CSV table of C-alpha atoms in Angstrom, one decimal:
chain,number,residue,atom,x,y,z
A,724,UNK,CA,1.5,-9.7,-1.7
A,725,UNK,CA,4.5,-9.1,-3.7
A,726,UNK,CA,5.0,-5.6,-3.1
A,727,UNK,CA,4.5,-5.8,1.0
A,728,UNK,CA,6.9,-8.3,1.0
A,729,UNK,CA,9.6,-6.6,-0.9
A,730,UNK,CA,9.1,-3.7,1.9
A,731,UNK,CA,9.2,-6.2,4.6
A,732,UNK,CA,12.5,-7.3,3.0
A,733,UNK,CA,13.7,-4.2,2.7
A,734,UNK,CA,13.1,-2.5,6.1
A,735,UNK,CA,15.0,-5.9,7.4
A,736,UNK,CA,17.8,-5.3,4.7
A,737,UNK,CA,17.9,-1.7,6.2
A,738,UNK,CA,18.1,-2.8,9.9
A,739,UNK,CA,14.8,-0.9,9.9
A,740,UNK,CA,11.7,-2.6,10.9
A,741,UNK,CA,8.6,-1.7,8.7
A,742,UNK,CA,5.5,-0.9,10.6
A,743,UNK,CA,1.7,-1.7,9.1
A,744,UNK,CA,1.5,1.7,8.3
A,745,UNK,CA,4.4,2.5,6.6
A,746,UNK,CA,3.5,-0.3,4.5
A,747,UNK,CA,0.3,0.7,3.4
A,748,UNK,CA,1.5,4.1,2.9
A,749,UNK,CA,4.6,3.4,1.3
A,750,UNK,CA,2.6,1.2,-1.1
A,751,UNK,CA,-0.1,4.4,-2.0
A,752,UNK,CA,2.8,6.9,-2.4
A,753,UNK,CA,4.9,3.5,-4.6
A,754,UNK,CA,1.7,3.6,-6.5
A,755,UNK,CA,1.0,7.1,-7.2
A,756,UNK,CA,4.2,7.6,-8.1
A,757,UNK,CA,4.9,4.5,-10.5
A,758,UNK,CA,1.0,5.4,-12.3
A,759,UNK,CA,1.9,8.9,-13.2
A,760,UNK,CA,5.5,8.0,-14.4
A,761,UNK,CA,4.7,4.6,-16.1
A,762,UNK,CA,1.3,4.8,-16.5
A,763,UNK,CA,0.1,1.9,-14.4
A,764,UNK,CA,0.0,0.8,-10.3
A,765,UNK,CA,2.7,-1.3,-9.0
A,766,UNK,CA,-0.4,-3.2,-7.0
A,767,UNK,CA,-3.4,-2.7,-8.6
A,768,UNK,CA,-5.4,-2.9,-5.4
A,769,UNK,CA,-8.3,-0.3,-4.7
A,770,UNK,CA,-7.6,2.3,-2.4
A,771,UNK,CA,-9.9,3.7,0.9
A,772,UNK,CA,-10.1,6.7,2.8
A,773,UNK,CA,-9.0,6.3,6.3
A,774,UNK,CA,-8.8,8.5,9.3
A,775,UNK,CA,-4.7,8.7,8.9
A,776,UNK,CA,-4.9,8.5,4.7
A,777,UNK,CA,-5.0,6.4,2.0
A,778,UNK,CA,-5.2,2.0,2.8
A,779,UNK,CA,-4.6,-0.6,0.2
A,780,UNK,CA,-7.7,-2.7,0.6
A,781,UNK,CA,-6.0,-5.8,-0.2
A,782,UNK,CA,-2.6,-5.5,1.4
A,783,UNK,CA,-4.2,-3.9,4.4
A,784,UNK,CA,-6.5,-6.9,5.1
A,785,UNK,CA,-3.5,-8.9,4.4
A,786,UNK,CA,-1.7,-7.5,7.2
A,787,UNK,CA,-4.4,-8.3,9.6
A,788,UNK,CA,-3.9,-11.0,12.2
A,789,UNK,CA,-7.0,-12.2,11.8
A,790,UNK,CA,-6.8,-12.4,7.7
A,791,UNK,CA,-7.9,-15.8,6.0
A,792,UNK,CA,-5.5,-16.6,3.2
A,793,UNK,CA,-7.1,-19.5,2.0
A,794,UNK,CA,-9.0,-17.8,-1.5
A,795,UNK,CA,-5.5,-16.8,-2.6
A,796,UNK,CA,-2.7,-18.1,-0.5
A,797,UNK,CA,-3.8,-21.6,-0.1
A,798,UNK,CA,-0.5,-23.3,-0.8
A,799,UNK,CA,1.0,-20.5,1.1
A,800,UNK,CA,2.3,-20.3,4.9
A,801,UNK,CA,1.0,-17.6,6.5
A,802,UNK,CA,1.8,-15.4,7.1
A,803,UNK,CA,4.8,-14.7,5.5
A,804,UNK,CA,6.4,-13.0,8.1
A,805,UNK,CA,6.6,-12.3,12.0
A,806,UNK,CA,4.0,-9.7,13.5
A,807,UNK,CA,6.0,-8.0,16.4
A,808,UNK,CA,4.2,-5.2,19.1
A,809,UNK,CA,6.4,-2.0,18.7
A,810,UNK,CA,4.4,0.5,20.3
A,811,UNK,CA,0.8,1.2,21.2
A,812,UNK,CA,-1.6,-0.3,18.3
A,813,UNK,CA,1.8,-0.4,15.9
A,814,UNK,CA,3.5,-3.8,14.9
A,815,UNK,CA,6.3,-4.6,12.7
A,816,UNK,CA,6.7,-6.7,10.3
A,817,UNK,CA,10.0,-8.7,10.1
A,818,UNK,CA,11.7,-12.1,9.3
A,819,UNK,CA,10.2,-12.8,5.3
A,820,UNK,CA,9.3,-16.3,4.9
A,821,UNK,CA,10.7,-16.1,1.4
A,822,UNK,CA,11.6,-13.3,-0.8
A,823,UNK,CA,9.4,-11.4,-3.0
A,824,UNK,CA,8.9,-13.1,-6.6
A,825,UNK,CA,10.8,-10.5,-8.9
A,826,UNK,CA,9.0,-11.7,-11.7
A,827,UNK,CA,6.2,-9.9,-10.4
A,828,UNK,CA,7.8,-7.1,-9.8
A,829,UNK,CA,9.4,-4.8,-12.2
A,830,UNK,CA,13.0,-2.7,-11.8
A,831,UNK,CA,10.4,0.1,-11.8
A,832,UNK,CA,8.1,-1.3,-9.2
A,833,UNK,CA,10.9,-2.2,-7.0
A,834,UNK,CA,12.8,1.1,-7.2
A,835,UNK,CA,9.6,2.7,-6.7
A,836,UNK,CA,8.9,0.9,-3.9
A,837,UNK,CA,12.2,2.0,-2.0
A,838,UNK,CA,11.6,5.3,-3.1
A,839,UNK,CA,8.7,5.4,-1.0
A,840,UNK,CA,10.1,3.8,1.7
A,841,UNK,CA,12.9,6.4,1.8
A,842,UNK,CA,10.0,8.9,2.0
A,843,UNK,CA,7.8,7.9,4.5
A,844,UNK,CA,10.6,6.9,6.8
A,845,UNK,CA,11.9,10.4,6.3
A,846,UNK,CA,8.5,11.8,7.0
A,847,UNK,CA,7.8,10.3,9.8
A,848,UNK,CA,4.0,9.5,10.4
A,849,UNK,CA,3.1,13.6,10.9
A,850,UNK,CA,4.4,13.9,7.5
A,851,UNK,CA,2.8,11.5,6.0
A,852,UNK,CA,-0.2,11.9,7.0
A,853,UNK,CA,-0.1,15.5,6.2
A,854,UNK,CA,1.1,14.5,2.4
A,855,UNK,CA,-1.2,12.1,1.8
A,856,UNK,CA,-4.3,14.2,3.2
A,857,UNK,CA,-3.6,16.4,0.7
A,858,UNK,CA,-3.9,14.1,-2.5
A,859,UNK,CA,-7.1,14.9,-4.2
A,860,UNK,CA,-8.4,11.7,-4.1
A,861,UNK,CA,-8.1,11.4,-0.7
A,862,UNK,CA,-10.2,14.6,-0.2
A,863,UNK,CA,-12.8,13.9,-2.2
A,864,UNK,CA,-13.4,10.3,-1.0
A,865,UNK,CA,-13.3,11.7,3.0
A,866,UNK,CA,-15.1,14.6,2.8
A,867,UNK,CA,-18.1,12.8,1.1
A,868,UNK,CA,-17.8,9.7,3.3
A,869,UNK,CA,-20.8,10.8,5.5
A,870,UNK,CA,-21.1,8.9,9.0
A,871,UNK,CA,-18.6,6.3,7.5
A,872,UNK,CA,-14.8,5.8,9.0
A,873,UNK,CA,-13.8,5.1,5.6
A,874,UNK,CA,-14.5,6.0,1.8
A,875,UNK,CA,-13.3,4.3,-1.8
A,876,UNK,CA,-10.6,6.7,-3.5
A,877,UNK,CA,-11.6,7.5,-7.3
A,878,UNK,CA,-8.5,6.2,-9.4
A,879,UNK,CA,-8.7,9.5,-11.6
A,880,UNK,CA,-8.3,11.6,-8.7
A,881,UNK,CA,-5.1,10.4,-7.2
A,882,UNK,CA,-3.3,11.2,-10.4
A,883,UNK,CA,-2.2,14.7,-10.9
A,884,UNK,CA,-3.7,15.0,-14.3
A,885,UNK,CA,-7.1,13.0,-13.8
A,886,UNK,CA,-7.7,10.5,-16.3
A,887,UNK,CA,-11.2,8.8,-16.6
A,888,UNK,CA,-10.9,6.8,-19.0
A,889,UNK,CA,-7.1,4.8,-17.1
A,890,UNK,CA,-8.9,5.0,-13.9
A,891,UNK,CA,-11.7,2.8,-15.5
A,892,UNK,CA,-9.3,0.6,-17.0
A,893,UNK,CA,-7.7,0.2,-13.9
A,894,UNK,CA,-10.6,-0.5,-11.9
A,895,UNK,CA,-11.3,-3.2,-14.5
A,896,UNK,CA,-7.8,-4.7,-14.0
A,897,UNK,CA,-7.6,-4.5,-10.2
A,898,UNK,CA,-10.9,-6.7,-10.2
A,899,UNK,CA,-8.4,-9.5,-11.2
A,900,UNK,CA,-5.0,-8.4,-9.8
């Protein structure tokens, strides 16, 4: 929750409205990125194989209009922020309630976070979609999907140096993140 707020505040602090899918990419490239370097997610939430790349379960659901936020976000308004139409299926995301709790999130999560921003605003979604097909984990988790329209990405794999034995640890946290 944390993290997609921070990018919702930041795409408004940048006069730049943040769509659902630069969100959930942002957050998969903020992720990758801040596990290699730091050795742990910024999110912890388990990634899917979609058509267009790699989805956040959690945040992804979250972003939903239909999403129920009553499990976690009881004492919470929701949402959090105003769902606009931009163009054809594409909404942004605008106008934070309140601000991301920075407890939560680290300098490194945070910088990380606008690091992928900066990227996937750059990239445009052609770009994107062309980096993040080519992430290992993504591969492996489409190709072997079957009749599915989605797959679960294998921790290990999205690292550049596959690590078993984090990715299990990881799986174990993100059952309570």
């Amino acid at each position: 929750m944390e993290a997609t707020l921070y990018l919702v505040q930041e795409g408004e602090r940048r006069r730049a409205p943040v769509t659902q899918y630069e969100i959930v990419k942002s957050l998969f490239l903020a992720d990758v990125a801040h596990l290699e370097r730091y050795g742990r997610p910024i999110t912890f939430d388990n990634y899917a194989a979609l058509e267009f790349g790699p989805v956040p379960e959690a945040a992804y659901d979250m972003l939903k209009p239909n999403y129920n936020p009553n499990h976690y976000f009881a004492d919470e308004a929701w949402p959090p922020w105003r769902r606009e139409h931009a163009h054809n299926r594409a909404y942004f995301y605008r106008g934070p309630r309140r601000d991301p709790n920075l407890r939560v999130l680290s300098k490194t999560d945070t910088a990380a976070l606008s690091a992928a921003l900066d990227e996937v605003k750059s990239l445009r979604f052609g770009g994107v979609v062309d980096k993040t097909h080519r992430n290992p984990a993504y591969t492996e988790a489409w190709n072997s999907r079957g009749e599915k329209g989605s797959a679960p990405m294998n921790y290990a794999r999205v690292m550049s140096e596959p690590d078993e034995e984090l990715a299990a640890d990881l799986a174990e946290a993100s059952r309570y993140a």
